[in-house]
mmCIF file of C-alpha atoms in Angstrom:
data_model
loop_
_atom_site.group_PDB
_atom_site.id
_atom_site.type_symbol
_atom_site.label_atom_id
_atom_site.label_comp_id
_atom_site.label_asym_id
_atom_site.label_seq_id
_atom_site.Cartn_x
_atom_site.Cartn_y
_atom_site.Cartn_z
ATOM 1 C CA MET A 1 -0.598 3.749 -31.222
ATOM 2 C CA ASP A 2 -1.647 7.077 -29.434
ATOM 3 C CA GLN A 3 0.615 7.729 -26.357
ATOM 4 C CA SER A 4 -2.852 8.618 -24.374
ATOM 5 C CA GLU A 5 -4.437 5.056 -25.471
ATOM 6 C CA ILE A 6 -0.901 3.463 -23.678
ATOM 7 C CA GLU A 7 -0.993 5.585 -20.892
ATOM 8 C CA CYS A 8 -4.934 5.142 -20.250
ATOM 9 C CA PHE A 9 -4.914 1.584 -20.703
ATOM 10 C CA LEU A 10 -1.360 0.907 -18.322
ATOM 11 C CA VAL A 11 -3.389 3.007 -15.344
ATOM 12 C CA LEU A 12 -6.826 1.057 -15.918
ATOM 13 C CA ALA A 13 -4.918 -1.959 -15.764
ATOM 14 C CA GLU A 14 -3.598 -0.768 -12.582
ATOM 15 C CA GLU A 15 -6.439 0.644 -10.895
ATOM 16 C CA LEU A 16 -8.834 -1.607 -12.129
ATOM 17 C CA HIS A 17 -11.629 1.014 -11.696
ATOM 18 C CA PHE A 18 -12.655 3.718 -14.215
ATOM 19 C CA GLY A 19 -13.564 6.609 -11.551
ATOM 20 C CA HIS A 20 -9.689 6.234 -10.125
ATOM 21 C CA THR A 21 -8.399 6.157 -13.567
ATOM 22 C CA ALA A 22 -10.054 9.100 -14.577
ATOM 23 C CA ALA A 23 -8.842 10.994 -11.477
ATOM 24 C CA ARG A 24 -5.283 9.988 -12.132
ATOM 25 C CA LEU A 25 -5.195 10.889 -15.470
ATOM 26 C CA HIS A 26 -7.447 14.151 -14.975
ATOM 27 C CA LEU A 27 -9.711 12.976 -17.198
ATOM 28 C CA SER A 28 -13.917 11.817 -17.358
ATOM 29 C CA ARG A 29 -14.799 8.560 -16.968
ATOM 30 C CA ALA A 30 -16.689 8.806 -20.474
ATOM 31 C CA ARG A 31 -12.842 9.740 -22.186
ATOM 32 C CA VAL A 32 -11.471 6.874 -20.504
ATOM 33 C CA SER A 33 -13.955 4.630 -21.717
ATOM 34 C CA GLN A 34 -13.415 6.347 -25.202
ATOM 35 C CA LEU A 35 -9.792 5.494 -25.210
ATOM 36 C CA VAL A 36 -9.763 1.848 -23.980
ATOM 37 C CA GLN A 37 -12.405 1.137 -26.738
ATOM 38 C CA LYS A 38 -10.648 2.720 -29.162
ATOM 39 C CA LEU A 39 -7.217 0.375 -28.640
ATOM 40 C CA GLU A 40 -9.729 -2.617 -28.235
ATOM 41 C CA ARG A 41 -10.721 -1.760 -31.923
ATOM 42 C CA ARG A 42 -7.133 -1.418 -32.514
ATOM 43 C CA VAL A 43 -6.568 -4.760 -31.452
ATOM 44 C CA GLY A 44 -9.603 -6.312 -32.283
ATOM 45 C CA ALA A 45 -10.666 -8.024 -29.000
ATOM 46 C CA PRO A 46 -11.600 -7.060 -25.327
ATOM 47 C CA LEU A 47 -8.629 -6.141 -22.971
ATOM 48 C CA PHE A 48 -10.785 -5.476 -19.916
ATOM 49 C CA THR A 49 -14.239 -7.502 -19.072
ATOM 50 C CA ARG A 50 -16.588 -4.712 -17.289
ATOM 51 C CA THR A 51 -19.395 -5.282 -15.001
ATOM 52 C CA SER A 52 -21.562 -3.362 -12.369
ATOM 53 C CA ARG A 53 -19.276 -4.272 -9.934
ATOM 54 C CA ARG A 54 -15.772 -4.846 -11.101
ATOM 55 C CA VAL A 55 -13.340 -4.483 -14.085
ATOM 56 C CA ALA A 56 -10.758 -6.812 -15.120
ATOM 57 C CA LEU A 57 -7.940 -7.572 -17.583
ATOM 58 C CA THR A 58 -8.781 -10.273 -20.043
ATOM 59 C CA PRO A 59 -6.011 -12.660 -20.927
ATOM 60 C CA LEU A 60 -5.317 -10.801 -23.920
ATOM 61 C CA GLY A 61 -5.279 -7.558 -21.799
ATOM 62 C CA ARG A 62 -2.871 -8.995 -19.175
ATOM 63 C CA ARG A 63 -0.235 -10.123 -21.868
ATOM 64 C CA LEU A 64 -0.491 -6.861 -23.688
ATOM 65 C CA ARG A 65 -0.179 -4.959 -20.286
ATOM 66 C CA ASP A 66 3.122 -7.066 -20.008
ATOM 67 C CA ASP A 67 4.937 -6.427 -22.641
ATOM 68 C CA LEU A 68 3.869 -2.893 -23.186
ATOM 69 C CA GLU A 69 4.746 -1.873 -19.558
ATOM 70 C CA PRO A 70 8.568 -2.192 -19.615
ATOM 71 C CA HIS A 71 8.536 -0.267 -23.164
ATOM 72 C CA TYR A 72 6.251 2.628 -21.354
ATOM 73 C CA ARG A 73 8.080 2.868 -18.354
ATOM 74 C CA GLY A 74 11.196 2.851 -19.957
ATOM 75 C CA ILE A 75 10.318 5.925 -22.134
ATOM 76 C CA GLU A 76 8.722 7.762 -18.651
ATOM 77 C CA ASN A 77 12.152 7.135 -16.873
ATOM 78 C CA ALA A 78 14.225 8.038 -19.930
ATOM 79 C CA LEU A 79 12.329 11.647 -20.338
ATOM 80 C CA ALA A 80 12.136 11.663 -16.128
ATOM 81 C CA ARG A 81 15.941 11.669 -15.989
ATOM 82 C CA ALA A 82 16.143 14.308 -18.576
ATOM 83 C CA VAL A 83 13.883 16.430 -16.382
ATOM 84 C CA ALA A 84 15.401 15.765 -13.317
ATOM 85 C CA SER A 85 18.731 17.472 -14.864
ATOM 86 C CA ALA A 86 16.352 20.335 -16.636
ATOM 87 C CA ARG A 87 14.515 20.850 -13.203
ATOM 88 C CA GLY A 88 17.131 19.624 -10.242
ATOM 89 C CA ILE A 89 15.428 16.722 -9.294
ATOM 90 C CA GLU A 90 18.945 15.837 -8.012
ATOM 91 C CA GLY A 91 18.904 15.915 -3.959
ATOM 92 C CA VAL A 92 17.882 13.827 -1.157
ATOM 93 C CA LEU A 93 14.166 12.145 -0.858
ATOM 94 C CA HIS A 94 13.674 11.231 2.943
ATOM 95 C CA VAL A 95 11.049 8.156 3.093
ATOM 96 C CA GLY A 96 9.442 6.626 6.081
ATOM 97 C CA PHE A 97 7.908 3.457 6.529
ATOM 98 C CA SER A 98 5.342 2.357 8.932
ATOM 99 C CA THR A 99 6.274 -1.638 9.226
ATOM 100 C CA PRO A 100 8.970 -4.102 8.451
ATOM 101 C CA LEU A 101 7.058 -4.941 4.901
ATOM 102 C CA ALA A 102 6.779 -1.423 4.198
ATOM 103 C CA GLY A 103 10.226 -1.170 4.878
ATOM 104 C CA GLU A 104 11.075 -4.112 2.265
ATOM 105 C CA MET A 105 9.011 -2.571 -0.357
ATOM 106 C CA VAL A 106 10.808 0.718 0.386
ATOM 107 C CA MET A 107 14.284 -0.507 -0.061
ATOM 108 C CA LYS A 108 13.601 -2.505 -2.941
ATOM 109 C CA ALA A 109 12.452 0.703 -4.381
ATOM 110 C CA THR A 110 15.511 2.840 -3.388
ATOM 111 C CA GLU A 111 18.028 0.060 -4.670
ATOM 112 C CA ARG A 112 16.109 0.145 -8.323
ATOM 113 C CA LEU A 113 16.335 4.217 -8.217
ATOM 114 C CA SER A 114 20.337 3.591 -7.447
ATOM 115 C CA SER A 115 20.186 2.727 -11.020
ATOM 116 C CA SER A 116 17.363 4.453 -12.873
ATOM 117 C CA HIS A 117 17.914 7.759 -11.383
ATOM 118 C CA PRO A 118 21.115 7.579 -9.658
ATOM 119 C CA GLU A 119 21.003 11.846 -9.180
ATOM 120 C CA LEU A 120 18.581 11.041 -6.456
ATOM 121 C CA ALA A 121 19.606 9.747 -3.029
ATOM 122 C CA VAL A 122 16.925 8.117 -0.865
ATOM 123 C CA GLU A 123 17.225 8.046 2.812
ATOM 124 C CA VAL A 124 14.931 5.796 4.789
ATOM 125 C CA CYS A 125 13.945 5.748 8.225
ATOM 126 C CA GLU A 126 10.863 4.116 10.030
ATOM 127 C CA VAL A 127 7.912 5.868 11.298
ATOM 128 C CA PRO A 128 7.334 5.776 14.862
ATOM 129 C CA LEU A 129 4.382 3.600 16.139
ATOM 130 C CA ALA A 130 3.159 5.960 18.633
ATOM 131 C CA ASP A 131 3.581 9.201 16.095
ATOM 132 C CA PRO A 132 2.591 8.283 12.588
ATOM 133 C CA TYR A 133 1.983 11.547 10.820
ATOM 134 C CA GLY A 134 3.991 13.750 12.883
ATOM 135 C CA MET A 135 7.463 13.235 11.041
ATOM 136 C CA LEU A 136 5.693 13.672 7.666
ATOM 137 C CA ARG A 137 4.205 16.668 8.729
ATOM 138 C CA ASN A 138 6.829 18.689 10.163
ATOM 139 C CA GLY A 139 9.190 17.792 7.055
ATOM 140 C CA GLU A 140 11.354 15.036 8.354
ATOM 141 C CA PHE A 141 9.973 12.959 5.810
ATOM 142 C CA ASP A 142 8.794 14.006 2.059
ATOM 143 C CA VAL A 143 7.128 10.939 1.815
ATOM 144 C CA GLN A 144 5.810 7.787 3.826
ATOM 145 C CA LEU A 145 4.370 4.124 2.788
ATOM 146 C CA THR A 146 2.357 3.230 5.568
ATOM 147 C CA ASP A 147 -0.642 0.951 6.654
ATOM 148 C CA PHE A 148 -4.103 2.181 5.480
ATOM 149 C CA PRO A 149 -6.658 3.648 6.355
ATOM 150 C CA VAL A 150 -5.409 7.425 6.252
ATOM 151 C CA HIS A 151 -7.716 10.570 6.693
ATOM 152 C CA GLU A 152 -6.270 13.509 6.999
ATOM 153 C CA ALA A 153 -7.238 16.923 5.655
ATOM 154 C CA ASP A 154 -3.556 17.851 5.367
ATOM 155 C CA LEU A 155 -1.900 14.610 4.036
ATOM 156 C CA THR A 156 -2.449 13.276 0.532
ATOM 157 C CA ARG A 157 -2.896 9.286 0.023
ATOM 158 C CA GLY A 158 -2.277 7.323 -3.265
ATOM 159 C CA PRO A 159 -3.389 3.909 -4.354
ATOM 160 C CA THR A 160 -3.380 1.229 -2.439
ATOM 161 C CA LEU A 161 -0.044 -0.522 -3.805
ATOM 162 C CA LEU A 162 -0.537 -4.255 -1.790
ATOM 163 C CA ALA A 163 -2.799 -5.682 0.666
ATOM 164 C CA GLU A 164 -1.807 -8.648 3.203
ATOM 165 C CA ALA A 165 -4.520 -10.551 5.733
ATOM 166 C CA ARG A 166 -3.673 -10.156 9.518
ATOM 167 C CA VAL A 167 -3.043 -12.832 12.272
ATOM 168 C CA LEU A 168 -3.414 -12.607 15.513
ATOM 169 C CA ALA A 169 -0.410 -12.926 17.741
ATOM 170 C CA VAL A 170 -1.123 -14.881 21.149
ATOM 171 C CA ALA A 171 1.265 -16.411 23.997
ATOM 172 C CA SER A 172 2.441 -19.840 22.991
ATOM 173 C CA ARG A 173 0.535 -21.373 25.696
ATOM 174 C CA HIS A 174 -2.457 -19.153 25.014
ATOM 175 C CA PRO A 175 -5.972 -21.356 24.204
ATOM 176 C CA LEU A 176 -6.178 -20.302 20.581
ATOM 177 C CA ALA A 177 -2.707 -20.758 20.218
ATOM 178 C CA GLY A 178 -3.424 -24.065 18.660
ATOM 179 C CA GLN A 179 -6.077 -22.886 16.282
ATOM 180 C CA ALA A 180 -5.891 -23.359 12.306
ATOM 181 C CA ALA A 181 -7.585 -19.607 12.397
ATOM 182 C CA VAL A 182 -9.530 -17.012 14.280
ATOM 183 C CA THR A 183 -12.215 -14.886 13.403
ATOM 184 C CA LEU A 184 -13.022 -11.326 15.066
ATOM 185 C CA GLU A 185 -15.406 -12.842 17.096
ATOM 186 C CA ASP A 186 -13.021 -14.937 18.969
ATOM 187 C CA LEU A 187 -11.866 -11.589 20.264
ATOM 188 C CA ALA A 188 -14.864 -10.872 22.477
ATOM 189 C CA GLY A 189 -13.881 -10.020 26.164
ATOM 190 C CA MET A 190 -9.711 -10.532 25.074
ATOM 191 C CA PRO A 191 -7.493 -8.092 25.926
ATOM 192 C CA VAL A 192 -6.378 -6.305 22.627
ATOM 193 C CA LEU A 193 -3.034 -4.761 23.131
ATOM 194 C CA THR A 194 -3.718 -0.902 22.340
ATOM 195 C CA ILE A 195 -1.250 1.816 21.000
ATOM 196 C CA ALA A 196 -0.048 4.438 23.333
ATOM 197 C CA GLY A 197 0.121 8.217 21.499
ATOM 198 C CA ASP A 198 -1.182 10.465 18.988
ATOM 199 C CA ILE A 199 -3.070 7.690 16.966
ATOM 200 C CA PRO A 200 -6.089 8.835 15.000
ATOM 201 C CA GLU A 201 -9.639 7.239 16.155
ATOM 202 C CA TYR A 202 -10.508 5.947 12.639
ATOM 203 C CA TRP A 203 -7.117 4.076 12.396
ATOM 204 C CA THR A 204 -7.299 2.897 15.865
ATOM 205 C CA GLU A 205 -10.724 1.312 15.474
ATOM 206 C CA HIS A 206 -9.670 -0.416 11.756
ATOM 207 C CA HIS A 207 -6.537 -1.760 13.419
ATOM 208 C CA LEU A 208 -7.722 -2.602 17.155
ATOM 209 C CA PRO A 209 -11.464 -2.712 16.826
ATOM 210 C CA THR A 210 -13.253 -2.344 20.193
ATOM 211 C CA VAL A 211 -16.231 -4.494 19.443
ATOM 212 C CA THR A 212 -16.455 -7.420 16.864
ATOM 213 C CA PRO A 213 -18.672 -7.622 13.919
ATOM 214 C CA SER A 214 -21.799 -8.602 15.982
ATOM 215 C CA GLY A 215 -21.359 -5.710 18.577
ATOM 216 C CA ARG A 216 -19.798 -7.756 21.799
ATOM 217 C CA PRO A 217 -17.059 -5.629 23.056
ATOM 218 C CA ILE A 218 -13.212 -6.884 22.829
ATOM 219 C CA GLY A 219 -11.105 -6.101 25.886
ATOM 220 C CA GLN A 220 -8.369 -3.778 25.956
ATOM 221 C CA GLY A 221 -5.366 -4.743 26.929
ATOM 222 C CA PRO A 222 -2.205 -2.837 27.876
ATOM 223 C CA SER A 223 -0.999 0.456 25.513
ATOM 224 C CA VAL A 224 2.412 0.227 23.830
ATOM 225 C CA THR A 225 4.655 2.444 21.779
ATOM 226 C CA ASN A 226 6.741 -0.178 20.275
ATOM 227 C CA LEU A 227 6.540 -3.319 18.307
ATOM 228 C CA GLN A 228 9.105 -5.305 20.449
ATOM 229 C CA GLU A 229 7.372 -3.865 23.993
ATOM 230 C CA ALA A 230 4.041 -5.413 22.423
ATOM 231 C CA LEU A 231 5.975 -8.876 21.395
ATOM 232 C CA THR A 232 7.136 -9.003 24.985
ATOM 233 C CA LEU A 233 3.947 -8.470 26.335
ATOM 234 C CA VAL A 234 2.011 -11.194 24.330
ATOM 235 C CA ALA A 235 5.016 -13.797 25.493
ATOM 236 C CA GLY A 236 4.084 -12.616 28.841
ATOM 237 C CA GLY A 237 0.510 -13.747 28.776
ATOM 238 C CA LYS A 238 -0.456 -9.985 29.293
ATOM 239 C CA GLY A 239 -2.711 -9.483 26.174
ATOM 240 C CA VAL A 240 -2.923 -10.569 22.208
ATOM 241 C CA LEU A 241 -2.052 -8.389 19.647
ATOM 242 C CA LEU A 242 -3.834 -7.885 16.031
ATOM 243 C CA ALA A 243 -1.308 -7.430 13.378
ATOM 244 C CA GLY A 244 -0.524 -7.865 9.644
ATOM 245 C CA ALA A 245 0.780 -11.263 8.462
ATOM 246 C CA HIS A 246 4.111 -10.157 7.341
ATOM 247 C CA ILE A 247 4.625 -10.356 11.244
ATOM 248 C CA ALA A 248 5.049 -13.859 11.649
ATOM 249 C CA LEU A 249 8.048 -13.967 8.700
ATOM 250 C CA TYR A 250 9.865 -10.569 10.171
ATOM 251 C CA HIS A 251 9.242 -11.466 13.833
ATOM 252 C CA GLY A 252 9.088 -15.055 14.887
ATOM 253 C CA ARG A 253 10.303 -15.535 18.252
ATOM 254 C CA PRO A 254 9.929 -18.092 21.181
ATOM 255 C CA GLY A 255 6.817 -17.475 23.270
ATOM 256 C CA VAL A 256 4.683 -16.264 20.550
ATOM 257 C CA SER A 257 2.704 -17.658 18.141
ATOM 258 C CA TYR A 258 0.699 -16.127 15.034
ATOM 259 C CA VAL A 259 -3.214 -17.411 13.887
ATOM 260 C CA PRO A 260 -4.204 -16.447 10.598
ATOM 261 C CA VAL A 261 -7.605 -14.451 11.074
ATOM 262 C CA LYS A 262 -10.374 -15.229 8.616
ATOM 263 C CA GLU A 263 -13.270 -13.345 7.382
ATOM 264 C CA ASP A 264 -11.807 -10.264 7.963
ATOM 265 C CA THR A 265 -10.489 -7.005 5.594
ATOM 266 C CA PRO A 266 -7.198 -7.098 4.648
ATOM 267 C CA LEU A 267 -4.999 -4.290 5.251
ATOM 268 C CA GLY A 268 -3.674 -1.940 2.534
ATOM 269 C CA TYR A 269 -0.687 -0.184 2.125
ATOM 270 C CA GLY A 270 0.115 2.962 0.043
ATOM 271 C CA LEU A 271 2.110 6.169 0.123
ATOM 272 C CA MET A 272 1.239 9.869 1.407
ATOM 273 C CA TRP A 273 2.925 12.954 1.533
ATOM 274 C CA ARG A 274 1.971 17.029 2.621
ATOM 275 C CA SER A 275 -1.003 17.929 0.510
ATOM 276 C CA ASP A 276 1.298 21.353 -0.111
ATOM 277 C CA GLY A 277 4.552 19.039 -0.813
ATOM 278 C CA GLY A 278 4.117 17.091 -3.979
ATOM 279 C CA THR A 279 7.513 16.925 -5.644
ATOM 280 C CA ARG A 280 8.366 15.248 -8.837
ATOM 281 C CA ALA A 281 11.122 13.221 -6.751
ATOM 282 C CA ILE A 282 7.891 11.792 -4.805
ATOM 283 C CA GLU A 283 6.388 11.275 -8.551
ATOM 284 C CA VAL A 284 9.266 9.223 -9.598
ATOM 285 C CA PHE A 285 9.515 7.504 -6.095
ATOM 286 C CA GLY A 286 5.906 6.945 -6.251
ATOM 287 C CA ARG A 287 6.342 5.125 -10.025
ATOM 288 C CA THR A 288 9.068 2.781 -8.731
ATOM 289 C CA ILE A 289 7.451 1.553 -5.720
ATOM 290 C CA ARG A 290 4.492 0.667 -7.752
ATOM 291 C CA GLU A 291 6.413 -1.797 -10.024
ATOM 292 C CA ILE A 292 7.981 -2.880 -6.910
ATOM 293 C CA ALA A 293 4.529 -3.595 -5.353
ATOM 294 C CA ARG A 294 3.333 -5.490 -8.456
ATOM 295 C CA THR A 295 6.194 -8.351 -7.931
ATOM 296 C CA MET A 296 5.539 -8.985 -4.432
ATOM 297 C CA GLU A 297 3.064 -12.032 -3.410
ATOM 298 C CA PRO A 298 1.080 -10.712 -0.227
ATOM 299 C CA PRO A 299 1.858 -11.739 3.026
ATOM 300 C CA GLY A 300 -0.834 -14.065 4.005
ATOM 301 C CA ALA A 301 -2.305 -14.668 0.440
#
């Protein structure tokens, strides 16, 4: 089996999008299709189902992916270790994480790298809520795992690795605290906590919208600079907080209830790095954390 077929198959199995696969492999979409079709002819059955809207693995495709990936990654890791020795990958990789969920993923990747690439040390630090890109821009981080969207001209983002639902944090005595679920329409006129700091408007509107889907205004509550401050204000009835579903697992506390948000767009997580700062160490870390993400169950799923 040709190595290019295997690589193309595994990347498409991850991306489930011909255009994204072509971009990652620096190939044309037609070439990606050719490689996949060649492999399917070799196997004798379809590995993907394709419609105008989506690409999905067939049961046979999933089994082939699960069988091939450990061996292919083993070969990649062996080559990476050889390249590391030849190119000097040894050193320290500084990694930032934006939320506790991202931190868990980063720590799992760090633990795995300690075995597969002991020559690469990884130092981990939380990204300040009020300054999501500053430490990456000034070189304190080499790469960070962050919540999307990211649309910064000087920063490059990778694919979405994991997505989670959202919850609404409210005071335990709040009228919504006993609800099975809420929607963004329920936030009309309600004081939603905002973030103080250098936050891009597109990010704020995605995470902390100012209007409901039907166009009704959402109230603007106090501004906060960190999560503990936010939860203290929520418990005190000063506002409500929209956040990823993982917050209910990592930050259960008296006085705060978490209500699932339905009919909402999931929050995606992925890596980003300076556009002029890509390194082999970042590639190795990225490959490892993709493997980690595939084993994790998204909170709120």
